[in-house]
Amino acid sequence: MYECSGQQILYKERALRYIRIQASDAKDFVITGNITALHSTPAPIIASATNLIVPMKNLVRMEQLSPFDSNTRGDFISGEVIEDGLVRHKFCDDGDIVYKFNQPYIIGNLKLKLGKKQELRNKWSNVVSHIAILDCFASLATYASKCTDLAFPMCRPEFDFDADEPFLEMRRGYHPLLISGEAKLAKKASTFVPNDAVFGIDGTPQTICLTGPNMGGKSTLMRQVAVLVVLAQMGAFVPADSLRLTPSDRIFSRIGAHDCSFLGQSTFYIELNETQSILRNATKDSFVVIDELGRGTSTNDGTAIAGAVLRELADNKHCRTFFSTHYFALCDLVKENKNVRLAHMNFIVENENNEDPTEEDVIFLYKLVDGVCKKSYGFFAAKLAGLPTQLVKEASEAGQLLQKQQERMRATQAARIAKQKQVKALQGIKEACKTGTVTVEELGRMVAAL
């Protein structure tokens, strides 16, 4: 016997004339009236039925839905399965016929049918796999044709599998996102500045330490090169005049900043955790992108850690590395390192005024050039962001005061170091004179050096 409750709440969506059973303990309901549609039910059978028991959460389009209580209608007479789990039942008292879905029958029948088709599973899997590959090739071909339509240069990457050392040479490369169908990006495509990027070619270092003003295009260029490497190694044409490289075994990136409160991990901790993964797993054939490492902590600590990581990648890992920073002291630490190339995103400053930075206008040229940018022009970025002019001026004054304090501290520290060297030199001269182990010529050189 199938028991139903007659005390359930029904909800009607008037616009679509659908009924959805909302009660959590509802089992079955009887539909009376003209049934126009029922999901997953054979239409010819439903059309001939005047009563139907609907399992909970089924969605039915109909004229009327009436709660049904089996206690008031009597027992069911066991019915027969008509088609695919639809069971016909008849009441004892008035002979009404009720149709009901038999879920166990449906599940069992489905398993039986799937079992009969098991031998086709491998064939269908192969078909799906080949279609997926074909879809990938078609997507890459569509991408390349869009580049041609927008007059972007497209090239087939050239891989060198016999080179003794890893290298990468990109000439006039564009960002792949410019080929998307979005109108805004399409308008910007004509003004995008292509760039060259060279690692390990003709004696150039494998590591680039990149500086530049805020919003100058550092992160965009780094991502661009990394994405072009991915496209090249998956067999796609790339938007560039030319791209020559050795294969990369891995691409590592440390970009962005976020924390994880649930795990108790701060922004700086996540930065260092990702960095240690790079240092542990990178090989000379890897391609590494690190964007502004150390910004999650104090300037001194951040500079020291970023410098140590940069030297490790350049001097020991010898992998192709794009490393951006706003720590100008870091550039001073590695300026004599032959394994590091110092570069920046070019720009022009109009009306440069240290007293009032709100009068400055920075024109971003978005071109990678050699050298170090000694200023980030953060106040210009604040101006573009719409911060109040007075606030920007006050921030500039505070920045100048901090800079003067730092210069005095550096001068004091330099004087202290020089004095320590003098004392040490004098002690050496005194000891040499006392022991008589130094010639007059050597003593003269020591005094001159002092």
XYZ file of N, CA and C in Angstrom, residues 29-176:
444
model
N 1.458 12.846 -4.111
C 0.263 13.655 -4.305
C -0.472 13.150 -5.534
N -1.764 13.307 -5.523
C -2.568 12.898 -6.666
C -2.927 14.126 -7.475
N -2.712 14.074 -8.775
C -3.084 15.147 -9.677
C -4.423 14.809 -10.306
N -5.328 15.756 -10.262
C -6.615 15.575 -10.932
C -6.804 16.701 -11.926
N -7.538 16.456 -12.943
C -7.780 17.476 -13.952
C -7.010 17.179 -15.222
N -6.920 18.157 -16.066
C -6.276 17.989 -17.357
C -4.773 18.205 -17.219
N -3.998 17.162 -17.336
C -2.547 17.236 -17.205
C -1.962 17.533 -18.579
N -1.237 18.645 -18.693
C -0.712 19.039 -20.003
C 0.736 18.626 -20.216
N 1.483 18.438 -19.137
C 2.871 18.005 -19.306
C 3.408 17.492 -17.991
N 4.301 16.530 -18.047
C 4.961 16.001 -16.855
C 6.377 15.597 -17.250
N 7.358 16.131 -16.482
C 8.742 15.854 -16.834
C 9.029 14.366 -16.766
N 9.829 13.888 -17.713
C 10.307 12.510 -17.789
C 9.182 11.493 -17.779
N 8.009 11.845 -18.310
C 6.881 10.916 -18.378
C 6.417 10.787 -19.827
N 6.191 9.583 -20.319
C 5.715 9.418 -21.699
C 4.396 10.144 -21.909
N 4.348 11.030 -22.885
C 3.165 11.856 -23.112
C 1.907 11.053 -23.411
N 1.968 9.999 -24.253
C 0.716 9.272 -24.556
C 0.073 8.657 -23.327
N 0.874 8.159 -22.402
C 0.311 7.538 -21.201
C -0.304 8.588 -20.293
N 0.386 9.707 -20.120
C -0.126 10.760 -19.256
C -1.417 11.342 -19.812
N -1.489 11.454 -21.108
C -2.684 12.050 -21.708
C -3.937 11.263 -21.383
N -3.780 9.973 -21.159
C -4.946 9.147 -20.878
C -5.234 8.999 -19.399
N -4.404 9.606 -18.570
C -4.581 9.449 -17.131
C -5.320 10.644 -16.560
N -6.200 10.394 -15.621
C -6.891 11.469 -14.923
C -6.364 11.637 -13.516
N -5.746 10.628 -12.966
C -5.160 10.695 -11.632
C -3.702 10.242 -11.698
N -2.856 10.931 -10.949
C -1.449 10.548 -10.950
C -0.840 10.885 -9.600
N -0.081 9.983 -9.070
C 0.664 10.250 -7.838
C 2.041 10.788 -8.229
N 2.403 11.955 -7.670
C 3.641 12.628 -8.046
C 4.644 12.543 -6.897
N 5.832 11.988 -7.109
C 6.838 11.971 -6.047
C 7.249 13.386 -5.650
N 7.774 13.523 -4.429
C 8.182 14.826 -3.921
C 9.216 15.473 -4.841
N 9.114 16.807 -4.992
C 10.027 17.656 -5.750
C 9.872 17.529 -7.258
N 8.950 16.704 -7.743
C 8.696 16.715 -9.178
C 7.999 18.009 -9.558
N 8.258 18.486 -10.749
C 7.670 19.726 -11.229
C 6.649 19.374 -12.297
N 5.382 19.798 -12.079
C 4.288 19.379 -12.951
C 3.533 20.597 -13.443
N 3.261 20.638 -14.733
C 2.409 21.683 -15.279
C 1.020 21.091 -15.457
N 0.022 21.742 -14.849
C -1.294 21.118 -14.769
C -2.349 22.151 -14.418
N -3.603 21.696 -14.438
C -4.715 22.568 -14.103
C -4.985 22.581 -12.608
N -4.812 21.460 -11.954
C -5.201 21.373 -10.549
C -4.380 20.304 -9.860
N -4.052 20.536 -8.587
C -3.328 19.558 -7.787
C -4.084 19.364 -6.486
N -4.436 18.135 -6.177
C -5.225 17.845 -4.977
C -4.452 16.921 -4.062
N -4.305 17.295 -2.776
C -3.696 16.364 -1.824
C -4.537 15.094 -1.717
N -3.870 13.992 -1.486
C -4.573 12.710 -1.442
C -4.156 11.951 -0.198
N -5.110 11.405 0.509
C -4.855 10.611 1.706
C -5.371 9.213 1.447
N -4.448 8.250 1.482
C -4.860 6.880 1.169
C -5.842 6.328 2.188
N -5.850 6.896 3.411
C -6.762 6.390 4.431
C -8.220 6.657 4.076
N -8.475 7.667 3.282
C -9.860 8.000 2.916
C -10.274 7.370 1.601
N -9.337 6.791 0.871
C -9.665 6.223 -0.427
C -9.542 4.716 -0.464
N -9.022 4.137 0.567
C -8.873 2.691 0.554
C -7.510 2.271 0.042
N -7.358 0.952 -0.068
C -6.068 0.399 -0.452
C -5.918 0.342 -1.965
N -4.625 0.310 -2.370
C -4.327 0.108 -3.778
C -4.435 -1.372 -4.131
N -4.808 -1.619 -5.338
C -4.650 -2.956 -5.903
C -3.335 -2.951 -6.665
N -2.465 -3.898 -6.375
C -1.166 -3.912 -7.041
C -1.354 -3.869 -8.540
N -0.587 -2.973 -9.165
C -0.776 -2.781 -10.594
C 0.343 -3.384 -11.407
N 0.372 -3.057 -12.658
C 1.356 -3.582 -13.581
C 2.252 -2.449 -14.079
N 3.477 -2.804 -14.430
C 4.396 -1.845 -15.013
C 4.039 -1.678 -16.479
N 3.698 -0.433 -16.846
C 3.280 -0.184 -18.220
C 4.489 0.084 -19.107
N 5.350 1.037 -18.695
C 6.504 1.379 -19.526
C 7.552 2.075 -18.682
N 8.773 1.509 -18.664
C 9.928 2.147 -18.028
C 9.643 2.675 -16.633
N 9.054 1.851 -15.781
C 8.885 2.236 -14.398
C 7.600 2.955 -14.067
N 6.721 3.193 -15.044
C 5.424 3.802 -14.761
C 4.453 2.676 -14.410
N 3.971 2.688 -13.165
C 3.136 1.595 -12.664
C 1.687 2.058 -12.588
N 0.758 1.209 -13.037
C -0.665 1.539 -12.978
C -1.276 0.822 -11.781
N -2.014 1.588 -10.929
C -2.689 1.040 -9.755
C -4.176 1.338 -9.856
N -4.983 0.469 -9.220
C -6.432 0.672 -9.198
C -6.899 0.604 -7.754
N -7.823 1.541 -7.376
C -8.368 1.536 -6.026
C -9.461 0.482 -5.905
N -9.604 -0.047 -4.687
C -10.581 -1.107 -4.458
C -12.013 -0.590 -4.509
N -12.217 0.654 -3.986
C -13.592 1.090 -3.787
C -14.272 1.564 -5.062
N -13.609 2.404 -5.851
C -14.300 2.972 -6.999
C -13.652 2.629 -8.328
N -12.568 1.858 -8.280
C -11.968 1.437 -9.534
C -11.146 2.490 -10.236
N -10.915 3.668 -9.587
C -10.095 4.686 -10.228
C -8.677 4.158 -10.463
N -8.129 4.591 -11.533
C -6.780 4.161 -11.894
C -5.791 5.282 -11.566
N -4.719 4.926 -10.919
C -3.662 5.868 -10.562
C -2.345 5.363 -11.155
N -1.596 6.278 -11.758
C -0.298 5.939 -12.324
C 0.801 6.477 -11.400
N 1.805 5.673 -11.140
C 2.885 6.075 -10.231
C 4.226 5.581 -10.777
N 5.262 6.412 -10.567
C 6.603 5.993 -10.973
C 7.187 5.071 -9.914
N 7.790 3.981 -10.344
C 8.441 3.046 -9.447
C 9.949 3.274 -9.546
N 10.511 4.009 -8.565
C 11.917 4.399 -8.647
C 12.868 3.210 -8.637
N 12.707 2.215 -7.759
C 13.623 1.066 -7.791
C 13.626 0.365 -9.145
N 12.458 0.284 -9.756
C 12.390 -0.368 -11.062
C 13.173 0.437 -12.099
N 13.004 1.766 -12.043
C 13.687 2.622 -13.012
C 15.201 2.497 -12.864
N 15.693 2.535 -11.607
C 17.134 2.444 -11.376
C 17.670 1.089 -11.822
N 16.955 0.024 -11.455
C 17.392 -1.309 -11.850
C 17.402 -1.493 -13.358
N 16.362 -0.981 -14.010
C 16.280 -1.107 -15.462
C 17.403 -0.320 -16.144
N 17.728 0.860 -15.577
C 18.802 1.670 -16.141
C 20.144 0.955 -16.013
N 20.400 0.353 -14.839
C 21.646 -0.390 -14.661
C 21.740 -1.556 -15.635
N 20.615 -2.208 -15.859
C 20.600 -3.337 -16.787
C 20.952 -2.891 -18.203
N 20.363 -1.775 -18.615
C 20.633 -1.278 -19.963
C 22.082 -0.813 -20.106
N 22.593 -0.152 -19.050
C 23.983 0.294 -19.106
C 24.943 -0.889 -19.135
N 24.589 -1.949 -18.412
C 25.425 -3.137 -18.415
C 25.529 -3.772 -19.786
N 24.432 -3.753 -20.524
C 24.444 -4.312 -21.876
C 25.323 -3.497 -22.818
N 25.471 -2.197 -22.511
C 26.254 -1.321 -23.387
C 27.698 -1.150 -22.912
N 28.101 -1.928 -21.881
C 29.424 -1.736 -21.309
C 30.536 -1.950 -22.330
N 30.301 -2.883 -23.260
C 31.353 -3.165 -24.230
C 31.621 -1.978 -25.160
N 30.654 -1.034 -25.214
C 30.839 0.142 -26.062
C 31.518 1.298 -25.333
N 31.752 1.117 -24.027
C 32.281 2.226 -23.233
C 33.642 2.696 -23.742
N 34.555 1.752 -23.984
C 35.887 2.133 -24.445
C 35.834 2.834 -25.796
N 34.958 2.326 -26.671
C 34.843 2.951 -27.986
C 34.331 4.386 -27.860
N 33.313 4.571 -27.013
C 32.775 5.919 -26.841
C 33.796 6.844 -26.184
N 34.579 6.314 -25.245
C 35.614 7.130 -24.601
C 36.644 7.600 -25.617
N 37.025 6.700 -26.523
C 37.974 7.091 -27.568
C 37.382 8.142 -28.492
N 36.095 7.988 -28.811
C 35.439 8.969 -29.675
C 35.440 10.341 -29.011
N 35.060 10.376 -27.722
C 35.025 11.645 -26.987
C 36.419 12.262 -26.912
N 37.437 11.440 -26.678
C 38.809 11.948 -26.592
C 39.253 12.566 -27.912
N 38.966 11.910 -29.015
C 39.357 12.441 -30.322
C 38.586 13.711 -30.663
N 37.319 13.762 -30.277
C 36.537 14.982 -30.511
C 37.107 16.141 -29.698
N 37.543 15.857 -28.456
C 38.131 16.907 -27.615
C 39.410 17.456 -28.247
N 40.240 16.564 -28.786
C 41.471 17.022 -29.451
C 41.137 17.858 -30.680
N 40.160 17.396 -31.449
C 39.742 18.148 -32.634
C 39.206 19.521 -32.245
N 38.446 19.576 -31.143
C 37.905 20.851 -30.669
C 39.034 21.796 -30.257
N 40.071 21.244 -29.624
C 41.223 22.062 -29.217
C 41.925 22.639 -30.443
N 42.166 21.794 -31.444
C 42.829 22.274 -32.668
C 41.983 23.332 -33.365
N 40.672 23.113 -33.397
C 39.790 24.089 -34.040
C 39.829 25.423 -33.303
N 39.901 25.369 -31.964
C 39.965 26.604 -31.178
C 41.262 27.359 -31.453
N 42.375 26.632 -31.532
C 43.654 27.279 -31.816
C 43.664 27.881 -33.221
N 43.037 27.177 -34.177
C 42.968 27.711 -35.537
C 42.111 28.970 -35.583
N 40.990 28.958 -34.841
C 40.133 30.148 -34.782
C 40.882 31.321 -34.163
N 41.643 31.034 -33.123
C 42.445 32.074 -32.459
C 43.446 32.685 -33.436
N 44.135 31.844 -34.188
C 45.126 32.343 -35.142
C 44.477 33.166 -36.243
N 43.300 32.734 -36.697
C 42.626 33.485 -37.764
C 42.150 34.845 -37.268
N 41.734 34.926 -35.994
C 41.328 36.216 -35.439
C 42.516 37.176 -35.397
N 43.681 36.645 -35.056
C 44.875 37.492 -35.044
C 45.131 38.066 -36.429
N 44.986 37.228 -37.437
C 45.220 37.686 -38.807
C 44.203 38.741 -39.207
N 42.943 38.528 -38.814
C 41.897 39.493 -39.156
C 42.159 40.853 -38.520
N 42.745 40.857 -37.309
C 43.034 42.112 -36.619
C 44.415 42.662 -36.964
N 45.046 42.069 -37.966
C 46.355 42.531 -38.448
C 47.450 42.386 -37.398
N 47.324 41.396 -36.510
C 48.388 41.112 -35.562
C 49.381 40.154 -36.207
N 50.665 40.347 -35.942
C 51.635 39.375 -36.458
C 51.496 38.054 -35.711
N 51.527 36.972 -36.448
C 51.465 35.646 -35.844
C 52.661 34.848 -36.333
N 53.242 34.074 -35.434
C 54.401 33.278 -35.824
C 54.305 31.892 -35.214
N 54.998 30.977 -35.849
C 55.116 29.641 -35.288
C 56.378 29.593 -34.439
N 56.275 29.294 -33.166
C 57.457 29.298 -32.291
C 58.510 28.300 -32.775
N 59.759 28.655 -32.568
C 60.875 27.785 -32.930
C 61.542 27.274 -31.651
N 61.576 25.961 -31.507
C 62.189 25.352 -30.328
C 63.576 24.820 -30.679
N 64.500 25.058 -29.777
C 65.863 24.551 -29.921
C 66.078 23.478 -28.855
N 66.176 22.226 -29.304
C 66.326 21.118 -28.363
C 67.792 20.751 -28.138
N 68.694 21.407 -28.849
C 70.111 21.047 -28.757
C 70.966 22.115 -28.085
N 70.345 23.201 -27.638
C 71.111 24.292 -27.026
C 71.749 23.833 -25.712
N 72.954 24.321 -25.470
C 73.653 23.965 -24.230
C 73.017 24.630 -23.015
N 72.525 25.841 -23.191
C 71.912 26.580 -22.098
C 70.510 27.033 -22.510
N 69.589 27.117 -21.549
C 68.227 27.577 -21.878
C 68.229 29.039 -22.307
N 67.325 29.381 -23.204
C 67.211 30.772 -23.645
C 65.780 31.035 -24.095
N 65.465 32.307 -24.244
C 64.175 32.744 -24.788
C 64.397 34.072 -25.500
N 63.893 34.148 -26.718
C 64.021 35.375 -27.500
C 62.669 35.704 -28.135
N 62.003 36.705 -27.599
C 60.711 37.159 -28.131
C 60.895 38.519 -28.786
N 60.427 38.650 -30.014
C 60.524 39.908 -30.739
C 59.125 40.428 -31.050
N 58.884 41.648 -30.606
C 57.607 42.334 -30.834
C 56.418 41.435 -30.459
N 56.421 41.019 -29.214
C 55.338 40.174 -28.730
C 54.154 40.990 -28.241
N 52.953 40.449 -28.449
C 51.712 41.070 -27.996
C 51.069 40.189 -26.929
N 50.162 40.787 -26.162
C 49.431 40.006 -25.169
C 48.302 39.247 -25.856
N 48.147 37.942 -25.592
C 47.114 37.146 -26.273
C 45.692 37.630 -26.026
